[in-house]
Tab-separated table of C-alpha atoms (C1' of nucleotides) in Angstrom:
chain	number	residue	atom	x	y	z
A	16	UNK	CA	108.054	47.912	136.206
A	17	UNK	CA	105.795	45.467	138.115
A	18	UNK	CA	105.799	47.593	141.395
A	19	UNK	CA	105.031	50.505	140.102
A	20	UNK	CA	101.383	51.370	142.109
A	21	UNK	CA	99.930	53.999	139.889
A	22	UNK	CA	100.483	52.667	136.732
A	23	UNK	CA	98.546	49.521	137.690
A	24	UNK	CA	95.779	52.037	139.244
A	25	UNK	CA	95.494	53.774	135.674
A	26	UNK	CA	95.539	50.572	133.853
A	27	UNK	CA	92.705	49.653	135.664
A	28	UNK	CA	90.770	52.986	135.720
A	29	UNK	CA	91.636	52.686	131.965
A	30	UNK	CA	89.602	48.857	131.807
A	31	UNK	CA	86.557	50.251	134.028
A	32	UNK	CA	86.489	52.964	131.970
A	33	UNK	CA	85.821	50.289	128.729
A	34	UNK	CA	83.844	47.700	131.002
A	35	UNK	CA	81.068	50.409	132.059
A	36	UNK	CA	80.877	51.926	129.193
A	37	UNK	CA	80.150	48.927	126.956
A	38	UNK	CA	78.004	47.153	130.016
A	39	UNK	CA	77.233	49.787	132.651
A	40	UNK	CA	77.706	49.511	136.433
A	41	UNK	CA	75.232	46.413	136.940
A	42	UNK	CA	76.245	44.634	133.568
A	43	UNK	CA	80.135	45.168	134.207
A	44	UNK	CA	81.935	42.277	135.204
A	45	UNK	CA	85.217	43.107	138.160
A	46	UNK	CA	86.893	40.224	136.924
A	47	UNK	CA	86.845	41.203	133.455
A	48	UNK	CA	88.137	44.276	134.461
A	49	UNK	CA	91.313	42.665	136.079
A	50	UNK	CA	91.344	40.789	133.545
A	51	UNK	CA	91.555	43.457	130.696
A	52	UNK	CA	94.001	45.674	133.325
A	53	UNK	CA	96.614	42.850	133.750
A	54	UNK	CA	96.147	43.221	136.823
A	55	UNK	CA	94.527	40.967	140.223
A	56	UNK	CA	91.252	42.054	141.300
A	57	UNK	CA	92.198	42.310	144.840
A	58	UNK	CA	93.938	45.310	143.394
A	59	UNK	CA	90.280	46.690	142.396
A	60	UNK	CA	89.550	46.731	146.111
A	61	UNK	CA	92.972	48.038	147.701
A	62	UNK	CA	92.261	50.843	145.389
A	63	UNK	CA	89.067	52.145	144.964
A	64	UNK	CA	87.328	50.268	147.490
A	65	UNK	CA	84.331	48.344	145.220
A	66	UNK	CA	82.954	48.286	142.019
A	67	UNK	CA	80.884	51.272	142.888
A	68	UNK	CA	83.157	53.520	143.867
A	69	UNK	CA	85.482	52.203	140.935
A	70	UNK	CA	83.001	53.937	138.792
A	71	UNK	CA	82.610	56.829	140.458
A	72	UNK	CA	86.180	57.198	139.595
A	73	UNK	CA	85.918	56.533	136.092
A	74	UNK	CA	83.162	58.513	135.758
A	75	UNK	CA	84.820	61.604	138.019
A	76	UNK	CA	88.151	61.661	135.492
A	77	UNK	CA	85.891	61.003	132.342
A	78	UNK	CA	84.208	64.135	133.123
A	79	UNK	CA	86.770	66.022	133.681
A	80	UNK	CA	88.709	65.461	130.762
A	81	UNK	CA	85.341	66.020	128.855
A	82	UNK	CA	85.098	69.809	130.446
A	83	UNK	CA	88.341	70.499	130.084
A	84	UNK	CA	88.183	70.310	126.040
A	85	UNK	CA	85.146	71.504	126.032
A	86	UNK	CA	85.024	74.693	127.592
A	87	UNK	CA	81.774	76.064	127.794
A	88	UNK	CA	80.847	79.846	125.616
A	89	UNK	CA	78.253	80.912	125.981
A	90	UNK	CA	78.533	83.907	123.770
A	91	UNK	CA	78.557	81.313	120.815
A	92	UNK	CA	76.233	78.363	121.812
A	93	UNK	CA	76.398	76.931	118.104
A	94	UNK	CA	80.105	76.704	118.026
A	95	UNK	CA	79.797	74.965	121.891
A	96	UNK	CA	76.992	72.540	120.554
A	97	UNK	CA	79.383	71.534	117.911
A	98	UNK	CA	82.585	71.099	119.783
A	99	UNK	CA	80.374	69.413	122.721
A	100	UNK	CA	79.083	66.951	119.312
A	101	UNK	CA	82.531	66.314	118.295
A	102	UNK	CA	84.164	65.526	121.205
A	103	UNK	CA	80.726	62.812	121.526
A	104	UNK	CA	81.172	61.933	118.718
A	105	UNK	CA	84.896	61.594	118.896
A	106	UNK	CA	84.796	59.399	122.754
A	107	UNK	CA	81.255	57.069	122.273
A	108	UNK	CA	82.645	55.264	125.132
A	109	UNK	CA	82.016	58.919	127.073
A	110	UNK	CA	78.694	58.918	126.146
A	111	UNK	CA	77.951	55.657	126.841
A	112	UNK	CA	78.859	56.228	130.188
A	113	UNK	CA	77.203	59.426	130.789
A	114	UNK	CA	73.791	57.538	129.937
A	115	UNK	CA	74.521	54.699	132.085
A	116	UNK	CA	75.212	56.745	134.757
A	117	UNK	CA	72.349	59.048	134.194
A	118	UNK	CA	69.844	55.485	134.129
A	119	UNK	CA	71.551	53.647	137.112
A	120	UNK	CA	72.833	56.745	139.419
A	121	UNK	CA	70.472	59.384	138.953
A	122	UNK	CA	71.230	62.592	140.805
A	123	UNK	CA	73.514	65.578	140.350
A	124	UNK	CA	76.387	65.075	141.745
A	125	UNK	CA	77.917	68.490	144.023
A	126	UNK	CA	80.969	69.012	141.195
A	127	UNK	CA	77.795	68.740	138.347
A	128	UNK	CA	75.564	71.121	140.376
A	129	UNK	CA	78.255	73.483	140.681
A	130	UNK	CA	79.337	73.161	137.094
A	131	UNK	CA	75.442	73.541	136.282
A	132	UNK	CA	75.044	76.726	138.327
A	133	UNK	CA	78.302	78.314	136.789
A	134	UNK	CA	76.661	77.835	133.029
A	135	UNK	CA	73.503	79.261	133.759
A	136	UNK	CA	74.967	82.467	135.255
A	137	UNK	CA	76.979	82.413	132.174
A	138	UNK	CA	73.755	82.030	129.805
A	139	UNK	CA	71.971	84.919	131.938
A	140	UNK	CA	74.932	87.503	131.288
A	141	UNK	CA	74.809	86.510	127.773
A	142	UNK	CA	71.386	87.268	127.634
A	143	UNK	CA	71.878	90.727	129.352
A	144	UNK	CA	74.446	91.841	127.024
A	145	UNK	CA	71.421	90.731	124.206
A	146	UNK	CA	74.253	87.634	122.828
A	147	UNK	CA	71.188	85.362	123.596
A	148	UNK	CA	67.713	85.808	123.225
A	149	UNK	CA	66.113	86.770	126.138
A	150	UNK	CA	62.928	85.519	125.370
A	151	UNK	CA	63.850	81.779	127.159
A	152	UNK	CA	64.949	80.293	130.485
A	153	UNK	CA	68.273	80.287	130.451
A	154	UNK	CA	68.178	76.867	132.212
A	155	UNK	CA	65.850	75.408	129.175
A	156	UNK	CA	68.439	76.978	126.466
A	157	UNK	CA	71.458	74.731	128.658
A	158	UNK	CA	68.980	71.943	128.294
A	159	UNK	CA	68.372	72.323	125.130
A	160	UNK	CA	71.953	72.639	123.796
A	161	UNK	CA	73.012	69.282	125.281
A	162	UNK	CA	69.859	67.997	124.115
A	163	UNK	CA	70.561	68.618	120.238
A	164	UNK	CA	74.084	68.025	120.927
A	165	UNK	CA	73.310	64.467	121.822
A	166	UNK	CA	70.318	64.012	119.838
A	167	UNK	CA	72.511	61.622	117.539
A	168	UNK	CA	72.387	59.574	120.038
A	169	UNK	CA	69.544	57.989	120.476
A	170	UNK	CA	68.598	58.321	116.493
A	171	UNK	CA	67.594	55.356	114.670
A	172	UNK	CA	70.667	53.720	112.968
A	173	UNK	CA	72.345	56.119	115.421
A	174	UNK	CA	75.967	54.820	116.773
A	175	UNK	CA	74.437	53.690	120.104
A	176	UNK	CA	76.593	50.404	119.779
A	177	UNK	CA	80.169	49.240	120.793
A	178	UNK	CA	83.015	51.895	119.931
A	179	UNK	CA	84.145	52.936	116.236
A	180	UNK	CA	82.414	52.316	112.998
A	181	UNK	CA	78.397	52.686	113.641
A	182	UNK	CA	76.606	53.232	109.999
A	183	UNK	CA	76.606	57.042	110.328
A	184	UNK	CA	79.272	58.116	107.204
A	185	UNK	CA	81.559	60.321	107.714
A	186	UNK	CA	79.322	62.532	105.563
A	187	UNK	CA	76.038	61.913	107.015
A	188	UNK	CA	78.423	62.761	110.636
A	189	UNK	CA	79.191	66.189	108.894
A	190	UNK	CA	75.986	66.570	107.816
A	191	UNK	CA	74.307	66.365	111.171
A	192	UNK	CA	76.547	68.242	112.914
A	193	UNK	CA	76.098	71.183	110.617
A	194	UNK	CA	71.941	70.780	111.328
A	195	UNK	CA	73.032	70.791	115.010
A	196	UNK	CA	74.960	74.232	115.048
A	197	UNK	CA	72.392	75.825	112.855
A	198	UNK	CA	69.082	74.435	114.890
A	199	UNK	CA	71.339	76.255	118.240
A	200	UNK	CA	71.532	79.336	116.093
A	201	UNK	CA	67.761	79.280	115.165
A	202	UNK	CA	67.298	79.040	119.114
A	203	UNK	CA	69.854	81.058	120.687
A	204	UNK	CA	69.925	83.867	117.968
A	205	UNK	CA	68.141	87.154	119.510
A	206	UNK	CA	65.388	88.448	117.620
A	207	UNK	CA	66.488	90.512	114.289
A	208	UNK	CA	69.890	88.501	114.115
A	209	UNK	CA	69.716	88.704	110.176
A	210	UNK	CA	70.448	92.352	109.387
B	13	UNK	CA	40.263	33.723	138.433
B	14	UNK	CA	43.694	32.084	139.282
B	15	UNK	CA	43.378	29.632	136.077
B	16	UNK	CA	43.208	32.768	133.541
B	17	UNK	CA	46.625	32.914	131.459
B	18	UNK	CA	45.943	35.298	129.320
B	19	UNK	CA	45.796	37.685	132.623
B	20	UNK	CA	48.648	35.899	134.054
B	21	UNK	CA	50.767	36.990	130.954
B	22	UNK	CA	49.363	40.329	131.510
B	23	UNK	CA	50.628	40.699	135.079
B	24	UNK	CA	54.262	39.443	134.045
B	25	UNK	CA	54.370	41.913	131.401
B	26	UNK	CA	53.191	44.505	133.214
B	27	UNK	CA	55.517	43.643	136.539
B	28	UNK	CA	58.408	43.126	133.974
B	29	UNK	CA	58.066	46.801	132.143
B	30	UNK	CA	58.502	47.885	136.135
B	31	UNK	CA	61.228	45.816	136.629
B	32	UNK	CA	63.242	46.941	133.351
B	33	UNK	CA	62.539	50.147	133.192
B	34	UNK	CA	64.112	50.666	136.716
B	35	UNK	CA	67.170	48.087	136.741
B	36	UNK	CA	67.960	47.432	132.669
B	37	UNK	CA	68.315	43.852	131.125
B	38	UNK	CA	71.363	43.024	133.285
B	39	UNK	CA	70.070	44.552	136.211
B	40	UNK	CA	66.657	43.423	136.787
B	41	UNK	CA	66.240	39.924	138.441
B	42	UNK	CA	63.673	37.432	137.243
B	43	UNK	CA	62.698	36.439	140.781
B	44	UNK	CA	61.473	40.345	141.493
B	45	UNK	CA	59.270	39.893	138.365
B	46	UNK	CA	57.508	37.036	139.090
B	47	UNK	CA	56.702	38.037	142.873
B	48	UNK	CA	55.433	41.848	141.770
B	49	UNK	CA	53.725	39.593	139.328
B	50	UNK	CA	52.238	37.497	142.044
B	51	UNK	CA	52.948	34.370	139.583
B	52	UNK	CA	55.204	31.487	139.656
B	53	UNK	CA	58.895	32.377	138.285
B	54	UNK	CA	58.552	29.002	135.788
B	55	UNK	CA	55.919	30.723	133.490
B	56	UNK	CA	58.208	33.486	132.513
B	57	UNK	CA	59.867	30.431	131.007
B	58	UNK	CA	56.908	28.791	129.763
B	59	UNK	CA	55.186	32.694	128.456
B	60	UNK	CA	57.944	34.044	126.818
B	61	UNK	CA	61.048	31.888	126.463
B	62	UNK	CA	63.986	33.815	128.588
B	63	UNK	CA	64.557	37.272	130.134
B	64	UNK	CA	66.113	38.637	127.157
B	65	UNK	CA	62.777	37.709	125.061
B	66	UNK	CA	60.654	38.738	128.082
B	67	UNK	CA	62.296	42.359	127.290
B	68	UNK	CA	61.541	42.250	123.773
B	69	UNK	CA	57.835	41.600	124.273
B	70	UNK	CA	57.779	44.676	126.950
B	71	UNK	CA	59.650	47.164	124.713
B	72	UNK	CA	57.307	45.767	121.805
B	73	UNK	CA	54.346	46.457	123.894
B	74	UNK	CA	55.449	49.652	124.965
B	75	UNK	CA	56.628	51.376	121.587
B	76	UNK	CA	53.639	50.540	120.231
B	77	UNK	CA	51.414	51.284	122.642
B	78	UNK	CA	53.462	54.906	122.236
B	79	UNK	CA	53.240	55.517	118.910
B	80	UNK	CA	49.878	55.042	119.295
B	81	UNK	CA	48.946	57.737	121.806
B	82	UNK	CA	51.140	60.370	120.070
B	83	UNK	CA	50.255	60.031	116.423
B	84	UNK	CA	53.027	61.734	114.331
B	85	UNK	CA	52.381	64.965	112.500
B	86	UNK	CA	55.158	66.475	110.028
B	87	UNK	CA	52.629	69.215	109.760
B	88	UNK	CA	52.560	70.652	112.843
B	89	UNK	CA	56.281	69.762	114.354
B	90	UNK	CA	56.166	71.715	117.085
B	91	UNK	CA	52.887	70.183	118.506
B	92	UNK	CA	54.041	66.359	117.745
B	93	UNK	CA	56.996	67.672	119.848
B	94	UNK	CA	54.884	69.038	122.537
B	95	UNK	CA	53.033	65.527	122.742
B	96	UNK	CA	55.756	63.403	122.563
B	97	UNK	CA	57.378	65.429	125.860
B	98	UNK	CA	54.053	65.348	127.422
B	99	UNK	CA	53.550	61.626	127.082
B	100	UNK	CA	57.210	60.906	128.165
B	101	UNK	CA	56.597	62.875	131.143
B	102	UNK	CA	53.568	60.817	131.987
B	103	UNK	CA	55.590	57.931	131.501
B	104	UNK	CA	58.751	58.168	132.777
B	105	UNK	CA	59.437	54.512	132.738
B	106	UNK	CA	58.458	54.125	129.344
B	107	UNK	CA	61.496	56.702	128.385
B	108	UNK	CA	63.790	54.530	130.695
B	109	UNK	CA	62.934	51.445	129.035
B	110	UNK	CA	64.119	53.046	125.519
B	111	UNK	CA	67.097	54.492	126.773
B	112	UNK	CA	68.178	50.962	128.465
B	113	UNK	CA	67.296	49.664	125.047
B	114	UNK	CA	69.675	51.702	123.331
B	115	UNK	CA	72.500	51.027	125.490
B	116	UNK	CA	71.775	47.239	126.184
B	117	UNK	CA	70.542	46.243	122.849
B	118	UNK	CA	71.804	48.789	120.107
B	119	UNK	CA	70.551	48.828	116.680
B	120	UNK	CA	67.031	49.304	115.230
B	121	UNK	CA	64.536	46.566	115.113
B	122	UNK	CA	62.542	46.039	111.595
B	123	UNK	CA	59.249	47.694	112.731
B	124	UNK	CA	61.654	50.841	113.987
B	125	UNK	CA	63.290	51.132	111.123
B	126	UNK	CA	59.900	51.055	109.104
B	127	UNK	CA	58.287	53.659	111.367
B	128	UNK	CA	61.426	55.954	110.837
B	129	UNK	CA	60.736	55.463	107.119
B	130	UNK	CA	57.436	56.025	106.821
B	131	UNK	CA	58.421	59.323	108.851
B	132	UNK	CA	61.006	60.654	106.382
B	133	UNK	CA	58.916	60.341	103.860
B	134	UNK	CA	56.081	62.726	105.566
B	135	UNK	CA	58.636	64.876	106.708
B	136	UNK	CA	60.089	65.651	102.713
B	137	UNK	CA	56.364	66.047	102.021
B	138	UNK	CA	55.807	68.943	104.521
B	139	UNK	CA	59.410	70.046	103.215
B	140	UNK	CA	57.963	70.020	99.195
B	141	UNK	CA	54.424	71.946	100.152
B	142	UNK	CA	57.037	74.375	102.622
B	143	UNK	CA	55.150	73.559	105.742
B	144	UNK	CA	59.150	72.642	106.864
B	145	UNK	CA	61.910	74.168	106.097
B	146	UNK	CA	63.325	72.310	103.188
B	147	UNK	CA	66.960	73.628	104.032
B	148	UNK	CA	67.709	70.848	106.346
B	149	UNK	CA	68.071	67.195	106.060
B	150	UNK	CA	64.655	65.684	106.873
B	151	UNK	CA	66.437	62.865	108.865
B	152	UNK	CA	68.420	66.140	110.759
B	153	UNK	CA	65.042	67.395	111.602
B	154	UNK	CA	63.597	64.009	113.076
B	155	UNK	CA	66.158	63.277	115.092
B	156	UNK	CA	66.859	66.739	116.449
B	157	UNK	CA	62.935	67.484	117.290
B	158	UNK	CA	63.263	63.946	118.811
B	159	UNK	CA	66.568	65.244	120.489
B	160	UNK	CA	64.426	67.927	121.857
B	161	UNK	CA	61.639	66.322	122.736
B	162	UNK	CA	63.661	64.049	125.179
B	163	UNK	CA	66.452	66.668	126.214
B	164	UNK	CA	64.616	67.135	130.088
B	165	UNK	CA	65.344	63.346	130.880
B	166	UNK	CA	69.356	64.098	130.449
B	167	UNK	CA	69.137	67.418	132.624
B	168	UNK	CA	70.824	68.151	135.744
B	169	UNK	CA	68.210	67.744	138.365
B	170	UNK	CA	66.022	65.832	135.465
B	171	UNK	CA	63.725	63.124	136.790
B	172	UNK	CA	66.193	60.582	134.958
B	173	UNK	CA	64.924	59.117	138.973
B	174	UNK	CA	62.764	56.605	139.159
B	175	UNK	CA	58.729	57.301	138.703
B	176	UNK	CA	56.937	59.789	139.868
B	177	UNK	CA	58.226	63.337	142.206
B	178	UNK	CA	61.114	64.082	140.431
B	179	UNK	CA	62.724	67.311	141.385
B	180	UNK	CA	60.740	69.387	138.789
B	181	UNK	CA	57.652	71.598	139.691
B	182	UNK	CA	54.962	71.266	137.798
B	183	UNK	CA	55.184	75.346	136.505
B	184	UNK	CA	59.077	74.103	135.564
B	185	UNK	CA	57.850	71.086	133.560
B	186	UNK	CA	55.468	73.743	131.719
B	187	UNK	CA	57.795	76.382	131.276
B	188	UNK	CA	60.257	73.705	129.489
B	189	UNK	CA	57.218	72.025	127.482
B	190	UNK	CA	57.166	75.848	126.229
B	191	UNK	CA	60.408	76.188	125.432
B	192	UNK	CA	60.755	72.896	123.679
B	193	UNK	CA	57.786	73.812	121.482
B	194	UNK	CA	59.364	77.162	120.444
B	195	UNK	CA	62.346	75.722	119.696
B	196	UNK	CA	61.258	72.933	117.143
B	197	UNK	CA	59.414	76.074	115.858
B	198	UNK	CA	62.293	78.040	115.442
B	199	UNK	CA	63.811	75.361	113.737
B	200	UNK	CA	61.559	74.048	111.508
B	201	UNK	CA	59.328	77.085	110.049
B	202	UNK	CA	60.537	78.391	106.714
B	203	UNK	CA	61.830	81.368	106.155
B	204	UNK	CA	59.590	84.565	106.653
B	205	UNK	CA	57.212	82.730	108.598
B	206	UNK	CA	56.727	85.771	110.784
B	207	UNK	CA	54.222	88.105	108.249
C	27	DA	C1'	40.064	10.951	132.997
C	28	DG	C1'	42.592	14.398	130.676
C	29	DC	C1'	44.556	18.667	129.997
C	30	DA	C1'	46.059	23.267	130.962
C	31	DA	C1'	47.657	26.258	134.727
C	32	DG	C1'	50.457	26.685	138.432
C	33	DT	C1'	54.015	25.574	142.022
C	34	DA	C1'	57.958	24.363	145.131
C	35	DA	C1'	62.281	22.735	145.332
C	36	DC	C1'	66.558	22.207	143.045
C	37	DT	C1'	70.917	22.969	140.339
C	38	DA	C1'	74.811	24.645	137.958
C	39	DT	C1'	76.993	28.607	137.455
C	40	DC	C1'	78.453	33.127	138.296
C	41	DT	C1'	80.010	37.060	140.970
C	42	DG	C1'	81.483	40.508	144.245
C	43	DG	C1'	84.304	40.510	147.811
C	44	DT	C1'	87.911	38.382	151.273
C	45	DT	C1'	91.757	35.702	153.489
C	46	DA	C1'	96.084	34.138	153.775
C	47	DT	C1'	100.371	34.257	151.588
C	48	DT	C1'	104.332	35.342	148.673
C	49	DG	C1'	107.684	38.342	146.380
C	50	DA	C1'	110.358	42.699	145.853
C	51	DC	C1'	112.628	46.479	147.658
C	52	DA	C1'	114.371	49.756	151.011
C	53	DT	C1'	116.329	50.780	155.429
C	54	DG	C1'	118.581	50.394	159.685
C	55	DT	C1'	122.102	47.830	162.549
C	56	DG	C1'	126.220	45.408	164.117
D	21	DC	C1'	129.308	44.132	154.116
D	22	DA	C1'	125.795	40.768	155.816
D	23	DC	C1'	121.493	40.378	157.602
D	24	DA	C1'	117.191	41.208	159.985
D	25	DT	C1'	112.996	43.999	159.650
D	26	DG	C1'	109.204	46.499	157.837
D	27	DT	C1'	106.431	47.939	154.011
D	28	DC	C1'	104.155	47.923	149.763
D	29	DA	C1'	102.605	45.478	145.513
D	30	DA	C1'	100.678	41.520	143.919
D	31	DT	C1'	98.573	36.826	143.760
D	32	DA	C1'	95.948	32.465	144.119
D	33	DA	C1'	92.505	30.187	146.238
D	34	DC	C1'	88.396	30.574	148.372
D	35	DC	C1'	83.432	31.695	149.933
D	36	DA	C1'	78.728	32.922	150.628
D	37	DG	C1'	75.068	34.645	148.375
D	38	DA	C1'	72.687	35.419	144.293
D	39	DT	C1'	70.692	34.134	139.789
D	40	DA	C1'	68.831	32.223	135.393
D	41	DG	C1'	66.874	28.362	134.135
D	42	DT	C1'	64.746	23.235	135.082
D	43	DT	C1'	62.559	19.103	136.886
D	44	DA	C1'	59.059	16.800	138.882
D	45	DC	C1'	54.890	17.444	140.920
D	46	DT	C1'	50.076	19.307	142.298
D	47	DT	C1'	45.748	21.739	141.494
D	48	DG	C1'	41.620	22.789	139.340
D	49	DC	C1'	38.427	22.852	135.545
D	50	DT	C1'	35.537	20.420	131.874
DNA sequence: AGCAAGTAACTATCTGGTTATTGACATGTG
DNA sequence: CACATGTCAATAACCAGATAGTTACTTGCT
């Protein structure tokens, strides 16, 4: 039990994960991370190297957890807004980190780029096949979409804070996410879409 | 010249918006301040108390010295939308500093939560004399135009970077301004708006 | 002189990262 | 079997540099 290599690597992935997203990569503390892993933060550097590259890990498996339940449709862009809000909604700590990283590593990474490109092709065929309206940039529409999906976000009284209970009801969080899937439609929806 | 406070106070301020918009409370380092400053580390003490208060009296200066230049206008959505991109494209830093706000120090202050009031209320105005939409939650609409409005800064390839070149050609920036108009349009006009 | 503005040097603490060492387990050898 | 050897996981103590905040002092203006 207490040689066992890759269980004390996912504890601390697991910690970082927490530290960075409640303090980002400047504000996060290694030996809280130890700390929180049960583990010794020599193990931090046998690892992963530094603190840096710890959360380039964190960050790499956050993301791809997050695109794996989120697969991306774009034949129904409201339905992806609102699974891309739930799942936000659902992990905090994800977007937390997603912000951080976006304010302290700016820059696509190659995996995002890719992941970017693949989208956009997606968006144009939908436009071809007149799922989409045509009339806007396919890259603005992806822009867009994540933009109302995270709008929440940075709203006043929004749940910008720690983890779990944030002032936004249940209801309200219902609510919202209903106005997000219908503002995609309004966007998305090709001309004469209500017969 | 050297014995003027007031402009002393000035320089700090403006060194420390630099300095926090780019590195975030925990990141930015009081020494960098007072040298971009060119003033003596002690009077960040002796002006403004501590680093964390020296933040509040940037992000004070700068919301309101934002809310200023874009005057909201529940009457013409897509236009306060339109201005409120165009003025966080001008000042990058200034959307930084927010975001780092929200992550670093969560929760609205007093004067935000006023101004978010006071911006309800308009918006269920423009809802009763059907300049908006009425079907959706005024609060929905705020924070989604809002959502909108700031959507480029999360982009791939987004100048989330530090100040000025950021990746996006002017004709690009224009193209999205566009499409971020429309969209708050699409969103917000009532029904048969298209005679 | 007297007061406000400004400064250099200092300190206590923190923090990322490292060194030297120990403990556990497996394997090969006589 | 008994025992030496090598390897991997883990640890405690340590260090050099950085950092927020302070103390005691000087400068310049009226």
């Amino acid at each position: 039990m207490a040689r066992d290599s890759s269980a004390t690597k996912a504890r601390l992935l697991d910690a970082a994960f927490s530290e960075f997203a409640a303090y980002g990569i400047a504000g996060a503390r290694v030996d809280r991370i130890a700390e929180a892993a049960q583990a010794n933060k020599r193990l931090i550097y046998v690892y992963y190297g530094n603190k840096e590259q710890l959360f380039d890990a964190v960050l790499q498996r956050a993301l791809e957890t997050g695109s794996e339940s989120v697969p991306f449709d774009a034949d129904d862009l409201p339905g992806y807004a609102g699974a891309v809000f739930d799942h936000l909604v659902a992990h905090p700590a994800l977007m937390r980190l997603v912000v951080w990283k976006q304010l302290e590593r700016p820059g696509a990474t190659d995996a995002e780029g890719a992941s970017y490109r693949g989208k956009i092709a997606v968006v144009v065929e939908a436009q071809r096949t007149g799922r989409i309206d045509a009339a806007l940039d396919p890259a603005d529409i992806l822009t867009l979409v994540l933009g109302l999906s995270q709008a929440w976000f940075g709203a006043v009284g929004g749940p910008a804070a720690g983890g779990a209970g944030t002032g936004w009801t249940p209801e309200r969080l219902a609510r919202h996410r209903a106005a997000v899937v219908e503002a995609v439609r309004r966007i998305t929806a090709p001309p004469q879409d209500t017969p």
